[in-house]
CSV table of C-alpha atoms in Angstrom, one decimal:
chain,number,residue,atom,x,y,z
A,831,UNK,CA,-27.5,37.3,-33.9
A,832,UNK,CA,-27.4,35.4,-30.5
A,833,UNK,CA,-29.0,32.5,-32.3
A,834,UNK,CA,-26.3,32.5,-34.9
A,835,UNK,CA,-23.6,32.5,-32.3
A,836,UNK,CA,-25.2,29.7,-30.4
A,837,UNK,CA,-25.5,27.7,-33.6
A,838,UNK,CA,-21.8,28.3,-34.4
A,839,UNK,CA,-20.9,27.2,-30.9
A,840,UNK,CA,-22.9,24.0,-31.2
A,841,UNK,CA,-21.4,23.2,-34.6
A,842,UNK,CA,-17.9,23.7,-33.1
A,843,UNK,CA,-18.7,21.5,-30.2
A,844,UNK,CA,-20.2,18.9,-32.4
A,845,UNK,CA,-17.1,19.0,-34.6
A,846,UNK,CA,-14.8,18.4,-31.7
A,847,UNK,CA,-16.9,15.5,-30.5
A,848,UNK,CA,-16.8,13.9,-34.0
A,849,UNK,CA,-13.0,14.4,-34.1
A,850,UNK,CA,-12.6,12.7,-30.6
A,851,UNK,CA,-14.7,9.7,-31.7
A,852,UNK,CA,-12.7,9.4,-34.9
A,853,UNK,CA,-9.3,9.5,-33.0
A,854,UNK,CA,-10.6,7.0,-30.5
A,855,UNK,CA,-11.8,4.7,-33.3
A,856,UNK,CA,-8.4,4.9,-35.1
A,857,UNK,CA,-6.5,4.4,-31.9
A,858,UNK,CA,-8.5,1.2,-31.1
A,859,UNK,CA,-7.8,-0.1,-34.6
A,860,UNK,CA,-4.1,0.7,-34.3
A,861,UNK,CA,-3.9,-1.0,-30.9
A,862,UNK,CA,-5.5,-4.1,-32.3
A,863,UNK,CA,-3.0,-4.2,-35.3
A,864,UNK,CA,-0.1,-3.7,-32.9
A,865,UNK,CA,-1.3,-6.6,-30.8
A,866,UNK,CA,-1.4,-8.8,-33.8
A,867,UNK,CA,2.1,-7.8,-34.7
A,868,UNK,CA,3.2,-8.3,-31.0
A,869,UNK,CA,4.2,-4.7,-30.7
A,870,UNK,CA,2.9,-4.5,-27.2
A,871,UNK,CA,4.6,-1.2,-26.2
A,872,UNK,CA,2.8,0.7,-29.0
A,873,UNK,CA,-0.5,-1.1,-28.3
A,874,UNK,CA,-0.2,-0.1,-24.7
A,875,UNK,CA,0.4,3.6,-25.7
A,876,UNK,CA,-2.7,3.5,-28.0
A,877,UNK,CA,-4.9,2.1,-25.2
A,878,UNK,CA,-3.6,4.8,-22.8
A,879,UNK,CA,-4.7,7.4,-25.4
A,880,UNK,CA,-8.1,5.8,-25.8
A,881,UNK,CA,-8.8,5.6,-22.1
A,882,UNK,CA,-7.8,9.2,-21.5
A,883,UNK,CA,-10.0,10.4,-24.4
A,884,UNK,CA,-12.9,8.0,-23.7
A,885,UNK,CA,-13.1,7.0,-20.1
A,886,UNK,CA,-16.5,5.5,-20.8
A,887,UNK,CA,-14.7,2.6,-22.6
A,888,UNK,CA,-12.9,1.5,-19.5
A,889,UNK,CA,-15.0,-1.6,-19.0
A,890,UNK,CA,-15.1,-2.7,-22.6
A,891,UNK,CA,-11.3,-2.5,-23.3
A,892,UNK,CA,-10.1,-3.5,-19.8
A,893,UNK,CA,-9.1,-7.1,-20.7
A,894,UNK,CA,-7.1,-6.1,-23.9
A,895,UNK,CA,-5.6,-3.2,-22.0
A,896,UNK,CA,-4.4,-5.5,-19.2
A,897,UNK,CA,-3.0,-7.9,-21.8
A,898,UNK,CA,-1.0,-5.2,-23.5
A,899,UNK,CA,0.2,-3.9,-20.1
A,900,UNK,CA,1.4,-7.3,-18.9
A,901,UNK,CA,3.1,-8.2,-22.2
A,902,UNK,CA,4.8,-4.8,-22.4
A,903,UNK,CA,5.9,-5.1,-18.7
A,904,UNK,CA,7.5,-8.4,-19.5
A,905,UNK,CA,9.5,-6.8,-22.3
A,906,UNK,CA,10.6,-3.9,-20.1
A,907,UNK,CA,11.6,-6.3,-17.3
A,908,UNK,CA,13.7,-8.3,-19.7
A,909,UNK,CA,15.4,-5.1,-20.9
A,910,UNK,CA,16.0,-4.0,-17.3
A,911,UNK,CA,13.9,-0.9,-17.9
A,912,UNK,CA,12.6,-1.0,-14.3
A,913,UNK,CA,11.6,2.6,-14.0
A,914,UNK,CA,9.6,2.5,-17.2
A,915,UNK,CA,7.9,-0.7,-16.0
A,916,UNK,CA,6.9,1.0,-12.7
A,917,UNK,CA,5.7,4.1,-14.6
A,918,UNK,CA,3.4,1.9,-16.8
A,919,UNK,CA,1.9,0.3,-13.7
A,920,UNK,CA,1.4,3.6,-12.0
A,921,UNK,CA,-0.5,4.8,-15.2
A,922,UNK,CA,-2.6,1.7,-15.2
A,923,UNK,CA,-3.5,2.0,-11.6
A,924,UNK,CA,-4.5,5.6,-12.1
A,925,UNK,CA,-7.0,4.4,-14.7
A,926,UNK,CA,-8.0,1.3,-12.8
A,927,UNK,CA,-7.2,2.0,-9.1
A,928,UNK,CA,-9.4,-0.9,-7.8
A,929,UNK,CA,-8.3,-3.6,-10.2
A,930,UNK,CA,-7.1,-6.6,-8.3
A,931,UNK,CA,-5.4,-8.2,-11.4
A,932,UNK,CA,-3.2,-5.2,-12.0
A,933,UNK,CA,-2.4,-4.9,-8.3
A,934,UNK,CA,-1.4,-8.6,-8.2
A,935,UNK,CA,0.8,-8.3,-11.3
A,936,UNK,CA,2.5,-5.2,-9.9
A,937,UNK,CA,3.2,-7.2,-6.7
A,938,UNK,CA,4.7,-10.1,-8.7
A,939,UNK,CA,7.2,-7.8,-10.5
A,940,UNK,CA,8.2,-6.2,-7.2
A,941,UNK,CA,8.6,-9.6,-5.5
A,942,UNK,CA,10.9,-10.8,-8.3
A,943,UNK,CA,13.0,-7.7,-8.0
A,944,UNK,CA,13.4,-8.3,-4.2
A,945,UNK,CA,11.0,-5.6,-3.0
A,946,UNK,CA,9.1,-8.0,-0.8
A,947,UNK,CA,7.6,-5.6,1.6
A,948,UNK,CA,6.2,-3.4,-1.2
A,949,UNK,CA,5.0,-6.5,-3.1
A,950,UNK,CA,3.1,-7.7,0.0
A,951,UNK,CA,1.2,-4.3,0.0
A,952,UNK,CA,0.0,-4.9,-3.5
A,953,UNK,CA,-0.9,-8.5,-2.9
A,954,UNK,CA,-2.8,-7.5,0.2
A,955,UNK,CA,-4.7,-4.8,-1.7
A,956,UNK,CA,-5.6,-7.4,-4.4
A,957,UNK,CA,-7.0,-9.8,-1.8
A,958,UNK,CA,-8.9,-6.9,-0.1
A,959,UNK,CA,-10.5,-6.0,-3.5
A,960,UNK,CA,-11.3,-9.6,-4.3
A,961,UNK,CA,-11.1,-12.1,-1.4
A,962,UNK,CA,-11.7,-15.0,-3.8
A,963,UNK,CA,-8.7,-14.1,-6.0
A,964,UNK,CA,-6.7,-17.3,-5.6
A,965,UNK,CA,-3.5,-16.1,-7.2
A,966,UNK,CA,-3.3,-13.0,-5.0
A,967,UNK,CA,-4.0,-15.0,-1.9
A,968,UNK,CA,-1.3,-17.5,-2.7
A,969,UNK,CA,1.2,-14.7,-3.5
A,970,UNK,CA,0.3,-12.8,-0.3
A,971,UNK,CA,0.8,-15.9,1.9
A,972,UNK,CA,4.1,-16.7,0.1
A,973,UNK,CA,5.5,-13.2,0.6
A,974,UNK,CA,4.2,-13.2,4.2
A,975,UNK,CA,6.2,-16.3,4.9
A,976,UNK,CA,9.3,-14.3,3.9
A,977,UNK,CA,8.4,-11.2,5.9
A,978,UNK,CA,6.7,-12.4,9.1
A,979,UNK,CA,9.3,-13.9,11.4
A,980,UNK,CA,8.4,-17.2,13.0
A,981,UNK,CA,8.9,-15.7,16.5
A,982,UNK,CA,5.8,-13.6,16.1
A,983,UNK,CA,3.7,-16.7,16.3
A,984,UNK,CA,5.6,-18.1,19.2
A,985,UNK,CA,5.2,-14.8,21.2
A,986,UNK,CA,1.5,-14.4,20.3
A,987,UNK,CA,0.9,-17.9,21.8
A,988,UNK,CA,2.9,-17.3,24.9
A,989,UNK,CA,0.1,-16.7,27.4
A,990,UNK,CA,2.5,-16.0,30.3
A,991,UNK,CA,4.4,-13.4,28.4
A,992,UNK,CA,1.2,-11.7,27.2
A,993,UNK,CA,-0.3,-11.5,30.6
A,994,UNK,CA,2.9,-10.1,32.0
A,995,UNK,CA,2.9,-7.3,29.4
A,996,UNK,CA,-0.8,-6.7,30.0
A,997,UNK,CA,-0.4,-6.3,33.8
A,998,UNK,CA,2.7,-4.0,33.3
A,999,UNK,CA,0.8,-1.8,30.9
A,1000,UNK,CA,-2.3,-1.7,33.1
A,1001,UNK,CA,-0.2,-0.7,36.1
A,1002,UNK,CA,1.5,2.1,34.1
A,1003,UNK,CA,-1.8,3.5,32.8
A,1004,UNK,CA,-3.4,3.4,36.2
A,1005,UNK,CA,-0.5,5.3,37.7
A,1006,UNK,CA,-1.2,8.2,35.3
A,1007,UNK,CA,0.4,7.3,31.9
A,1008,UNK,CA,-2.6,8.1,29.7
A,1009,UNK,CA,-0.8,8.7,26.3
A,1010,UNK,CA,1.0,5.7,24.9
A,1011,UNK,CA,3.4,5.1,21.9
A,1012,UNK,CA,4.0,1.5,20.8
A,1013,UNK,CA,7.2,1.3,18.8
A,1014,UNK,CA,7.5,-1.6,16.4
A,1015,UNK,CA,3.9,-2.6,17.0
A,1016,UNK,CA,4.0,-5.8,14.9
A,1017,UNK,CA,0.5,-7.2,15.2
A,1018,UNK,CA,-0.7,-4.3,17.4
A,1019,UNK,CA,-1.2,-6.4,20.5
A,1020,UNK,CA,0.6,-4.0,23.0
A,1021,UNK,CA,-1.4,-1.1,21.6
A,1022,UNK,CA,-4.6,-2.9,22.2
A,1023,UNK,CA,-3.5,-3.8,25.7
A,1024,UNK,CA,-2.9,-0.1,26.3
A,1025,UNK,CA,-6.3,0.9,25.0
A,1026,UNK,CA,-8.1,-1.7,27.0
A,1027,UNK,CA,-6.2,-0.6,30.1
A,1028,UNK,CA,-7.8,2.8,29.7
A,1029,UNK,CA,-5.2,5.0,27.9
A,1030,UNK,CA,-6.8,8.0,26.3
A,1031,UNK,CA,-4.4,8.2,23.4
A,1032,UNK,CA,-2.6,5.3,21.7
A,1033,UNK,CA,-0.2,5.7,18.8
A,1034,UNK,CA,1.7,2.9,17.2
A,1035,UNK,CA,4.5,2.8,14.5
A,1036,UNK,CA,5.7,0.0,12.4
A,1037,UNK,CA,8.4,0.1,9.7
A,1038,UNK,CA,7.5,-3.1,7.9
A,1039,UNK,CA,4.7,-2.5,5.3
A,1040,UNK,CA,3.5,-6.1,5.7
A,1041,UNK,CA,3.3,-5.9,9.5
A,1042,UNK,CA,1.7,-2.4,9.3
A,1043,UNK,CA,-1.1,-3.8,7.1
A,1044,UNK,CA,-1.5,-6.8,9.4
A,1045,UNK,CA,-1.7,-4.5,12.4
A,1046,UNK,CA,-4.4,-2.5,10.7
A,1047,UNK,CA,-6.4,-5.6,10.0
A,1048,UNK,CA,-6.0,-6.9,13.6
A,1049,UNK,CA,-6.9,-3.5,15.1
A,1050,UNK,CA,-10.0,-3.2,12.8
A,1051,UNK,CA,-11.1,-6.8,13.7
A,1052,UNK,CA,-11.1,-5.7,17.3
A,1053,UNK,CA,-13.0,-2.5,16.5
A,1054,UNK,CA,-10.2,-0.2,17.6
A,1055,UNK,CA,-9.3,1.4,14.3
A,1056,UNK,CA,-10.6,4.8,15.5
A,1057,UNK,CA,-8.9,4.5,18.9
A,1058,UNK,CA,-5.4,3.5,17.9
A,1059,UNK,CA,-3.4,5.7,15.4
A,1060,UNK,CA,-1.2,3.5,13.3
A,1061,UNK,CA,1.9,5.0,11.5
A,1062,UNK,CA,3.9,3.3,8.8
A,1063,UNK,CA,7.1,5.0,10.1
A,1064,UNK,CA,10.4,4.4,11.9
A,1065,UNK,CA,10.2,5.7,15.5
A,1066,UNK,CA,13.2,7.9,14.6
A,1067,UNK,CA,11.1,9.7,11.9
A,1068,UNK,CA,8.1,10.6,14.1
A,1069,UNK,CA,7.7,14.3,14.5
A,1070,UNK,CA,5.5,16.3,16.8
A,1071,UNK,CA,2.9,17.6,15.9
A,1072,UNK,CA,3.3,16.4,12.3
A,1073,UNK,CA,2.6,12.7,13.1
A,1074,UNK,CA,1.4,12.7,16.6
A,1075,UNK,CA,0.0,15.7,18.4
A,1076,UNK,CA,1.7,15.3,21.7
A,1077,UNK,CA,4.6,13.9,23.7
A,1078,UNK,CA,3.5,10.6,25.2
A,1079,UNK,CA,3.8,9.6,28.9
A,1080,UNK,CA,4.5,5.9,28.1
A,1081,UNK,CA,6.5,4.1,25.5
A,1082,UNK,CA,6.0,0.4,25.0
A,1083,UNK,CA,8.2,-1.7,22.7
A,1084,UNK,CA,9.4,-5.1,22.0
A,1085,UNK,CA,12.3,-4.5,19.6
A,1086,UNK,CA,14.1,-7.5,20.8
A,1087,UNK,CA,15.8,-8.4,17.6
A,1088,UNK,CA,19.4,-8.8,16.3
A,1089,UNK,CA,18.9,-5.4,14.6
A,1090,UNK,CA,18.8,-3.8,18.1
A,1091,UNK,CA,22.5,-4.4,18.5
A,1092,UNK,CA,23.5,-2.7,15.3
A,1093,UNK,CA,25.9,0.2,15.6
A,1094,UNK,CA,24.2,3.2,17.1
A,1095,UNK,CA,20.8,1.6,17.3
A,1096,UNK,CA,20.5,1.7,21.1
A,1097,UNK,CA,21.6,5.3,21.3
A,1098,UNK,CA,19.2,6.3,18.5
A,1099,UNK,CA,16.3,4.6,20.3
A,1100,UNK,CA,17.2,6.4,23.5
A,1101,UNK,CA,17.3,9.8,21.7
A,1102,UNK,CA,13.9,9.0,20.1
A,1103,UNK,CA,12.3,8.1,23.4
A,1104,UNK,CA,13.7,11.3,25.0
A,1105,UNK,CA,12.1,13.3,22.3
A,1106,UNK,CA,8.8,11.5,22.3
A,1107,UNK,CA,8.3,11.1,26.0
A,1108,UNK,CA,7.0,13.7,28.4
A,1109,UNK,CA,9.8,15.0,30.6
A,1110,UNK,CA,9.2,14.4,34.3
A,1111,UNK,CA,8.4,17.5,36.3
C-alpha cells in the first residue's frame, strides 16, 4: 500500500511538471507570435509568465525579454501611462536585479520625465554593474552635469578653505566633541576631516541621491565606509535612535546655498540642530 501511494504521488508530480513544461512552451510560442505582430504588451506578459514558471530560462530569453520590455515601455510612455511603465521596470528588475541594460533604460525614462536625481541612481548602478558600459557612463556624466553644482569643484580645489575647515574641526574634536553630524555632506569631505581628527562617531546626511552616491564612493575610496554612517535623508527627517543612536556633540555643515534663505529654512535648521545636538550641562 505505501508503494502504491508513493507511485501515485510520483505520477501526480510528474503530471504537474509536464503541464508546466507545456504551458512554458506555449507561452514562448505566443510571445514570439506577439513580437512578430508587434503586440509588445502581450509579448511582455507572456515572458513574465515564462520567467516566473521557469526561472532556469532567464539567460536564454533575456535578450527577447528586454526587447519586449523596452518596446512596451515606449508605448506606455507615449500613452502617458507612467505608473504602468514603472511597474513593468520594477517587475523586470525583480527578475534581473543586476542587469545593467535594464537599469540604464529605467534611468533614461526617469531622466526624460524630469526625475534627474532618481535617474542618476539607476545610471550609477548600471556603471557599477558594468564599468565598460559606454551608454550608461555617458548618461551618468550627462545627468551629473545637471545635478552637481559647479561650485562643488571650486570649493574642493580651494586649499585655504579646506585647511580652515580641517583646523576648526580638529580643534572642536580635541576639545571633546567626539560625535559629529555632517549636514548636507556633499562629497563627504567634512565627515572625513572629522574622522581623521579623531571623532569616535561620524554621521552624514545628504538629500541629493546623486551626491549621496558620490559621497559613498568617495568615502569608500578613502577606506572609511565602516567609520562614517551615510544617510540619504534631510536633516529635518533624522530621528534618534531610528537613524542615529545618539545626540551628537558637533554639527558641521556647509549649506551655503540660495535655498538656505527660503521661508522658514533657517528656523527649521535651528530646530533640527537643537534636537540632534547634545545639550550643554
